[in-house]
mmCIF file of C-alpha atoms in Angstrom:
data_model
loop_
_atom_site.group_PDB
_atom_site.id
_atom_site.type_symbol
_atom_site.label_atom_id
_atom_site.label_comp_id
_atom_site.label_asym_id
_atom_site.label_seq_id
_atom_site.Cartn_x
_atom_site.Cartn_y
_atom_site.Cartn_z
ATOM 1 C CA UNK V 17 152.156 -139.195 16.555
ATOM 2 C CA UNK V 18 151.460 -139.927 12.920
ATOM 3 C CA UNK V 19 153.999 -141.068 10.365
ATOM 4 C CA UNK V 20 155.394 -138.513 7.879
ATOM 5 C CA UNK V 21 153.037 -137.479 5.107
ATOM 6 C CA UNK V 22 153.747 -138.035 1.423
ATOM 7 C CA UNK V 23 155.842 -135.447 -0.395
ATOM 8 C CA UNK V 24 153.869 -132.628 -1.969
ATOM 9 C CA UNK V 25 154.838 -132.441 -5.607
ATOM 10 C CA UNK V 26 153.330 -131.808 -9.010
ATOM 11 C CA UNK V 27 150.430 -133.893 -10.297
ATOM 12 C CA UNK V 28 152.727 -135.714 -12.681
ATOM 13 C CA UNK V 29 154.986 -136.877 -9.855
ATOM 14 C CA UNK V 30 154.736 -140.371 -8.467
ATOM 15 C CA UNK V 31 153.323 -140.540 -4.973
ATOM 16 C CA UNK V 32 155.409 -142.139 -2.287
ATOM 17 C CA UNK V 33 153.832 -144.219 0.432
ATOM 18 C CA UNK V 34 154.075 -143.006 4.047
ATOM 19 C CA UNK V 35 157.315 -143.995 5.764
ATOM 20 C CA UNK V 36 157.864 -144.965 9.373
ATOM 21 C CA UNK V 37 160.004 -142.656 11.503
ATOM 22 C CA UNK V 38 163.527 -143.681 12.395
ATOM 23 C CA UNK V 39 164.031 -145.114 15.866
ATOM 24 C CA UNK V 40 167.127 -144.310 17.922
ATOM 25 C CA UNK V 41 166.865 -146.524 20.978
ATOM 26 C CA UNK V 42 163.841 -145.185 22.820
ATOM 27 C CA UNK V 43 163.773 -141.947 20.820
ATOM 28 C CA UNK V 44 161.292 -141.862 17.951
ATOM 29 C CA UNK V 45 161.996 -139.044 15.504
ATOM 30 C CA UNK V 46 158.814 -137.817 13.824
ATOM 31 C CA UNK V 47 158.467 -135.060 11.259
ATOM 32 C CA UNK V 48 156.895 -131.717 11.922
ATOM 33 C CA UNK V 49 156.518 -131.163 15.660
ATOM 34 C CA UNK V 50 159.747 -132.636 17.017
ATOM 35 C CA UNK V 51 162.161 -131.672 14.294
ATOM 36 C CA UNK V 52 160.822 -128.338 13.192
ATOM 37 C CA UNK V 53 161.136 -129.169 9.506
ATOM 38 C CA UNK V 54 159.001 -126.675 7.625
ATOM 39 C CA UNK V 55 156.035 -127.852 5.622
ATOM 40 C CA UNK V 56 156.054 -127.184 1.926
ATOM 41 C CA UNK V 57 153.556 -126.315 -0.792
ATOM 42 C CA UNK V 58 153.688 -126.137 -4.546
ATOM 43 C CA UNK V 59 154.430 -122.656 -5.813
ATOM 44 C CA UNK V 60 151.219 -121.018 -6.960
ATOM 45 C CA UNK V 61 150.932 -120.255 -10.698
ATOM 46 C CA UNK V 62 152.469 -116.923 -11.508
ATOM 47 C CA UNK V 63 154.885 -116.900 -8.581
ATOM 48 C CA UNK V 64 157.736 -118.785 -10.248
ATOM 49 C CA UNK V 65 161.045 -116.994 -10.559
ATOM 50 C CA UNK V 66 163.874 -117.669 -12.944
ATOM 51 C CA UNK V 67 165.220 -120.181 -10.404
ATOM 52 C CA UNK V 68 162.026 -122.165 -10.018
ATOM 53 C CA UNK V 69 158.987 -123.406 -11.889
ATOM 54 C CA UNK V 70 155.331 -123.547 -10.967
ATOM 55 C CA UNK V 71 155.690 -127.149 -9.838
ATOM 56 C CA UNK V 72 158.737 -126.702 -7.616
ATOM 57 C CA UNK V 73 158.346 -126.991 -3.852
ATOM 58 C CA UNK V 74 158.710 -123.734 -1.939
ATOM 59 C CA UNK V 75 159.530 -123.321 1.731
ATOM 60 C CA UNK V 76 156.757 -121.733 3.782
ATOM 61 C CA UNK V 77 158.689 -121.541 7.045
ATOM 62 C CA UNK V 78 162.367 -121.094 7.835
ATOM 63 C CA UNK V 79 164.068 -123.307 10.411
ATOM 64 C CA UNK V 80 165.848 -121.177 13.011
ATOM 65 C CA UNK V 81 169.583 -122.036 12.953
ATOM 66 C CA UNK V 82 169.960 -120.831 16.537
ATOM 67 C CA UNK V 83 167.831 -123.533 18.114
ATOM 68 C CA UNK V 84 166.630 -127.079 17.625
ATOM 69 C CA UNK V 85 169.741 -129.277 17.696
ATOM 70 C CA UNK V 86 169.057 -133.007 18.002
ATOM 71 C CA UNK V 87 172.173 -135.020 18.931
ATOM 72 C CA UNK V 88 170.615 -138.255 17.658
ATOM 73 C CA UNK V 89 170.292 -136.716 14.194
ATOM 74 C CA UNK V 90 173.969 -135.769 14.194
ATOM 75 C CA UNK V 91 174.697 -139.509 14.192
ATOM 76 C CA UNK V 92 173.305 -139.732 10.655
ATOM 77 C CA UNK V 93 176.616 -138.311 9.414
ATOM 78 C CA UNK V 94 178.431 -141.253 7.818
ATOM 79 C CA UNK V 95 181.934 -139.762 7.889
ATOM 80 C CA UNK V 96 183.115 -142.377 5.410
ATOM 81 C CA UNK V 97 186.387 -141.249 3.850
ATOM 82 C CA UNK V 98 185.593 -143.322 0.761
ATOM 83 C CA UNK V 99 182.144 -141.799 0.238
ATOM 84 C CA UNK V 100 182.183 -140.385 -3.301
ATOM 85 C CA UNK V 101 178.988 -138.420 -2.621
ATOM 86 C CA UNK V 102 180.683 -136.293 0.015
ATOM 87 C CA UNK V 103 183.220 -133.496 0.068
ATOM 88 C CA UNK V 104 185.401 -132.363 2.938
ATOM 89 C CA UNK V 105 187.436 -134.193 5.589
ATOM 90 C CA UNK V 106 185.752 -137.127 7.335
ATOM 91 C CA UNK V 107 186.815 -135.678 10.697
ATOM 92 C CA UNK V 108 185.491 -132.159 10.064
ATOM 93 C CA UNK V 109 183.831 -130.658 13.146
ATOM 94 C CA UNK V 110 180.683 -129.841 11.163
ATOM 95 C CA UNK V 111 178.750 -132.076 8.776
ATOM 96 C CA UNK V 112 176.011 -130.728 6.538
ATOM 97 C CA UNK V 113 173.751 -133.474 5.168
ATOM 98 C CA UNK V 114 171.677 -132.461 2.151
ATOM 99 C CA UNK V 115 168.570 -134.370 1.039
ATOM 100 C CA UNK V 116 167.817 -133.264 -2.514
ATOM 101 C CA UNK V 117 166.263 -134.028 -5.897
ATOM 102 C CA UNK V 118 167.831 -133.038 -9.224
ATOM 103 C CA UNK V 119 164.442 -131.919 -10.536
ATOM 104 C CA UNK V 120 163.966 -129.504 -7.641
ATOM 105 C CA UNK V 121 164.456 -125.860 -8.609
ATOM 106 C CA UNK V 122 165.285 -124.773 -5.080
ATOM 107 C CA UNK V 123 167.913 -127.511 -4.825
ATOM 108 C CA UNK V 124 169.459 -126.119 -7.991
ATOM 109 C CA UNK V 125 169.415 -122.628 -6.523
ATOM 110 C CA UNK V 126 171.258 -123.862 -3.438
ATOM 111 C CA UNK V 127 173.753 -125.793 -5.596
ATOM 112 C CA UNK V 128 174.531 -122.788 -7.775
ATOM 113 C CA UNK V 129 174.300 -119.878 -5.358
ATOM 114 C CA UNK V 130 175.087 -121.089 -1.843
ATOM 115 C CA UNK V 131 176.993 -124.374 -1.878
ATOM 116 C CA UNK V 132 180.064 -123.097 -3.798
ATOM 117 C CA UNK V 133 180.494 -120.350 -1.208
ATOM 118 C CA UNK V 134 180.212 -122.838 1.658
ATOM 119 C CA UNK V 135 182.830 -125.047 0.001
ATOM 120 C CA UNK V 136 185.178 -122.107 -0.522
ATOM 121 C CA UNK V 137 184.730 -120.714 2.982
ATOM 122 C CA UNK V 138 184.326 -123.787 5.175
ATOM 123 C CA UNK V 139 185.169 -127.023 3.341
ATOM 124 C CA UNK V 140 188.578 -125.891 2.146
ATOM 125 C CA UNK V 141 189.703 -124.913 5.628
ATOM 126 C CA UNK V 142 188.553 -128.236 7.094
ATOM 127 C CA UNK V 143 185.610 -126.889 9.102
ATOM 128 C CA UNK V 144 182.830 -128.440 7.016
ATOM 129 C CA UNK V 145 182.007 -131.721 5.341
ATOM 130 C CA UNK V 146 179.019 -131.946 2.976
ATOM 131 C CA UNK V 147 177.317 -135.310 2.571
ATOM 132 C CA UNK V 148 174.781 -135.754 -0.225
ATOM 133 C CA UNK V 149 171.691 -137.912 0.124
ATOM 134 C CA UNK V 150 169.635 -138.759 -2.952
ATOM 135 C CA UNK V 151 166.010 -137.904 -2.208
ATOM 136 C CA UNK V 152 164.122 -138.254 -5.522
ATOM 137 C CA UNK V 153 160.444 -137.393 -5.043
ATOM 138 C CA UNK V 154 159.366 -136.275 -8.514
ATOM 139 C CA UNK V 155 158.978 -139.628 -10.231
ATOM 140 C CA UNK V 156 160.922 -141.690 -12.746
ATOM 141 C CA UNK V 157 163.210 -138.963 -14.069
ATOM 142 C CA UNK V 158 164.202 -137.996 -10.539
ATOM 143 C CA UNK V 159 165.080 -141.635 -9.906
ATOM 144 C CA UNK V 160 167.135 -141.733 -13.126
ATOM 145 C CA UNK V 161 169.116 -138.667 -12.107
ATOM 146 C CA UNK V 162 169.653 -139.969 -8.576
ATOM 147 C CA UNK V 163 170.972 -143.317 -9.772
ATOM 148 C CA UNK V 164 173.038 -141.525 -12.413
ATOM 149 C CA UNK V 165 174.635 -139.370 -9.726
ATOM 150 C CA UNK V 166 175.502 -142.485 -7.742
ATOM 151 C CA UNK V 167 176.886 -144.188 -10.868
ATOM 152 C CA UNK V 168 179.025 -141.144 -11.661
ATOM 153 C CA UNK V 169 180.363 -141.366 -8.131
ATOM 154 C CA UNK V 170 181.596 -144.888 -8.814
ATOM 155 C CA UNK V 171 184.011 -143.284 -11.271
ATOM 156 C CA UNK V 172 184.873 -140.365 -8.973
ATOM 157 C CA UNK V 173 182.759 -137.889 -10.935
ATOM 158 C CA UNK V 174 179.798 -137.317 -8.630
ATOM 159 C CA UNK V 175 180.400 -133.615 -7.998
ATOM 160 C CA UNK V 176 181.018 -132.975 -11.691
ATOM 161 C CA UNK V 177 177.711 -134.722 -12.477
ATOM 162 C CA UNK V 178 176.046 -132.737 -9.692
ATOM 163 C CA UNK V 179 177.297 -129.482 -11.226
ATOM 164 C CA UNK V 180 176.140 -130.451 -14.735
ATOM 165 C CA UNK V 181 172.701 -131.617 -13.564
ATOM 166 C CA UNK V 182 172.127 -128.414 -11.591
ATOM 167 C CA UNK V 183 173.371 -126.029 -14.262
ATOM 168 C CA UNK V 184 170.940 -123.332 -15.419
ATOM 169 C CA UNK V 185 168.385 -124.903 -17.749
ATOM 170 C CA UNK V 186 169.530 -128.485 -17.164
ATOM 171 C CA UNK V 187 166.393 -129.786 -15.482
ATOM 172 C CA UNK V 188 164.201 -128.290 -18.189
ATOM 173 C CA UNK V 189 165.770 -130.790 -20.611
ATOM 174 C CA UNK V 190 164.580 -133.652 -18.424
ATOM 175 C CA UNK V 191 166.400 -136.643 -17.012
ATOM 176 C CA UNK V 192 165.564 -139.453 -19.378
ATOM 177 C CA UNK V 193 168.285 -142.077 -19.576
ATOM 178 C CA UNK V 194 169.829 -140.670 -22.747
ATOM 179 C CA UNK V 195 169.962 -137.243 -21.139
ATOM 180 C CA UNK V 196 171.483 -138.654 -17.959
ATOM 181 C CA UNK V 197 174.120 -140.395 -20.065
ATOM 182 C CA UNK V 198 174.875 -137.093 -21.790
ATOM 183 C CA UNK V 199 175.295 -135.422 -18.411
ATOM 184 C CA UNK V 200 177.707 -138.169 -17.371
ATOM 185 C CA UNK V 201 179.741 -137.543 -20.511
ATOM 186 C CA UNK V 202 179.710 -133.800 -19.767
ATOM 187 C CA UNK V 203 180.881 -134.606 -16.234
ATOM 188 C CA UNK V 204 183.888 -136.481 -17.559
ATOM 189 C CA UNK V 205 182.754 -140.035 -16.754
ATOM 190 C CA UNK V 206 185.164 -142.139 -18.806
ATOM 191 C CA UNK V 207 183.464 -145.526 -19.027
ATOM 192 C CA UNK V 208 179.943 -144.736 -20.178
ATOM 193 C CA UNK V 209 179.034 -148.391 -20.729
ATOM 194 C CA UNK V 210 179.879 -149.132 -17.111
ATOM 195 C CA UNK V 211 177.990 -145.986 -16.094
ATOM 196 C CA UNK V 212 174.781 -147.180 -17.783
ATOM 197 C CA UNK V 213 175.104 -150.633 -16.206
ATOM 198 C CA UNK V 214 175.712 -149.101 -12.792
ATOM 199 C CA UNK V 215 172.756 -146.747 -13.249
ATOM 200 C CA UNK V 216 170.373 -149.686 -13.701
ATOM 201 C CA UNK V 217 172.108 -151.958 -11.210
ATOM 202 C CA UNK V 218 170.868 -153.225 -7.877
ATOM 203 C CA UNK V 219 173.567 -151.330 -5.962
ATOM 204 C CA UNK V 220 172.413 -147.967 -7.306
ATOM 205 C CA UNK V 221 168.781 -148.713 -6.497
ATOM 206 C CA UNK V 222 169.682 -149.876 -2.998
ATOM 207 C CA UNK V 223 171.763 -146.770 -2.316
ATOM 208 C CA UNK V 224 169.026 -144.403 -3.466
ATOM 209 C CA UNK V 225 166.396 -146.296 -1.484
ATOM 210 C CA UNK V 226 168.537 -146.129 1.657
ATOM 211 C CA UNK V 227 168.873 -142.358 1.320
ATOM 212 C CA UNK V 228 165.149 -141.951 0.635
ATOM 213 C CA UNK V 229 164.178 -143.977 3.671
ATOM 214 C CA UNK V 230 166.504 -141.931 5.853
ATOM 215 C CA UNK V 231 164.951 -138.677 4.617
ATOM 216 C CA UNK V 232 161.391 -139.874 5.150
ATOM 217 C CA UNK V 233 162.405 -141.270 8.515
ATOM 218 C CA UNK V 234 163.487 -137.886 9.871
ATOM 219 C CA UNK V 235 160.320 -136.234 8.603
ATOM 220 C CA UNK V 236 161.556 -134.574 5.411
ATOM 221 C CA UNK V 237 158.626 -134.239 3.020
ATOM 222 C CA UNK V 238 160.157 -132.116 0.292
ATOM 223 C CA UNK V 239 163.432 -130.780 -1.037
ATOM 224 C CA UNK V 240 165.915 -129.466 -0.185
ATOM 225 C CA UNK V 241 166.176 -130.419 3.478
ATOM 226 C CA UNK V 242 169.358 -130.225 5.521
ATOM 227 C CA UNK V 243 170.902 -131.314 8.792
ATOM 228 C CA UNK V 244 173.861 -129.396 10.197
ATOM 229 C CA UNK V 245 175.294 -131.372 13.122
ATOM 230 C CA UNK V 246 171.763 -132.468 13.948
ATOM 231 C CA UNK V 247 170.110 -129.090 13.363
ATOM 232 C CA UNK V 248 167.336 -129.135 10.712
ATOM 233 C CA UNK V 249 167.291 -126.451 8.031
ATOM 234 C CA UNK V 250 164.378 -126.472 5.581
ATOM 235 C CA UNK V 251 164.506 -125.107 2.061
ATOM 236 C CA UNK V 252 167.058 -123.097 0.093
ATOM 237 C CA UNK V 253 167.467 -120.475 2.788
ATOM 238 C CA UNK V 254 169.615 -117.326 2.515
ATOM 239 C CA UNK V 255 173.361 -117.804 2.777
ATOM 240 C CA UNK V 256 173.348 -116.249 6.247
ATOM 241 C CA UNK V 257 171.154 -119.052 7.599
ATOM 242 C CA UNK V 258 173.745 -121.673 6.666
ATOM 243 C CA UNK V 259 176.672 -119.510 7.734
ATOM 244 C CA UNK V 260 175.226 -118.948 11.214
ATOM 245 C CA UNK V 261 174.326 -122.605 11.634
ATOM 246 C CA UNK V 262 177.772 -123.812 10.532
ATOM 247 C CA UNK V 263 179.637 -121.349 12.727
ATOM 248 C CA UNK V 264 177.431 -122.152 15.717
ATOM 249 C CA UNK V 265 178.017 -125.874 15.192
ATOM 250 C CA UNK V 266 181.776 -125.368 14.829
ATOM 251 C CA UNK V 267 181.899 -123.350 18.042
ATOM 252 C CA UNK V 268 179.842 -125.953 19.865
ATOM 253 C CA UNK V 269 182.132 -128.736 18.636
ATOM 254 C CA UNK V 270 185.143 -126.767 19.842
ATOM 255 C CA UNK V 271 183.558 -126.154 23.231
ATOM 256 C CA UNK V 272 182.465 -129.741 23.805
ATOM 257 C CA UNK V 273 185.514 -131.344 22.230
ATOM 258 C CA UNK V 274 183.422 -133.415 19.840
ATOM 259 C CA UNK V 275 185.021 -132.229 16.604
ATOM 260 C CA UNK V 276 185.721 -135.040 14.197
ATOM 261 C CA UNK V 277 183.943 -137.721 16.166
ATOM 262 C CA UNK V 278 181.889 -140.023 13.990
ATOM 263 C CA UNK V 279 178.469 -140.879 15.331
ATOM 264 C CA UNK V 280 177.135 -144.371 15.561
ATOM 265 C CA UNK V 281 175.107 -145.285 12.468
ATOM 266 C CA UNK V 282 171.356 -145.236 12.916
ATOM 267 C CA UNK V 283 169.662 -148.616 12.989
#
């Protein structure tokens, strides 16, 4: 089996070197064949909608939420009650992990159209926890936004930053450092001097790198990519795809009595 291929992005994006798959004991998790993550391609000129641009990744294939659960991938859920980049109870029976880039139009579509409904329907009643993973693949500005999101989280404003960065028209203004600072101010980050120091600090870079390596390790090559209790979902799929996957995972957790059990962290 070959290692995951580089992300497919616009010509202006920085290329990322191939990453090795994650290893769980004797189980090697490799991208396309084993996981069923869909491959992606750049949207052809003239096909962009109001939610995307001609350089955004588009899903070619949908992952079926009724099959393809990998217990080893469920262990990637951190279930850290102090994780500022997560929402929902740490012991929720279902964990949705999202690997995303703030410059990705489809990620923005999910954030605006689908995620609020999932929070209202499943997070608030304790069924679902959403854990964010920074997966910047579109170059320097993506990295700025990712580190900015982490820095906002250090002042308990990650989700407010997330909302501001994914607002309609936000990505078209770019994510230079001044713009990221403005988004932090919009998100209600109080100490902007600390925010800028955190953004450029070693801890932010290490956190983003850790998330990136995890995404590449499971075979994600573009954004958004999701895991729902170890079940891969590729792309900003219709709401029903997530609803069925979450409800199936919740029922399975109830049946097996595994609700709320934190998995062992991947090595």
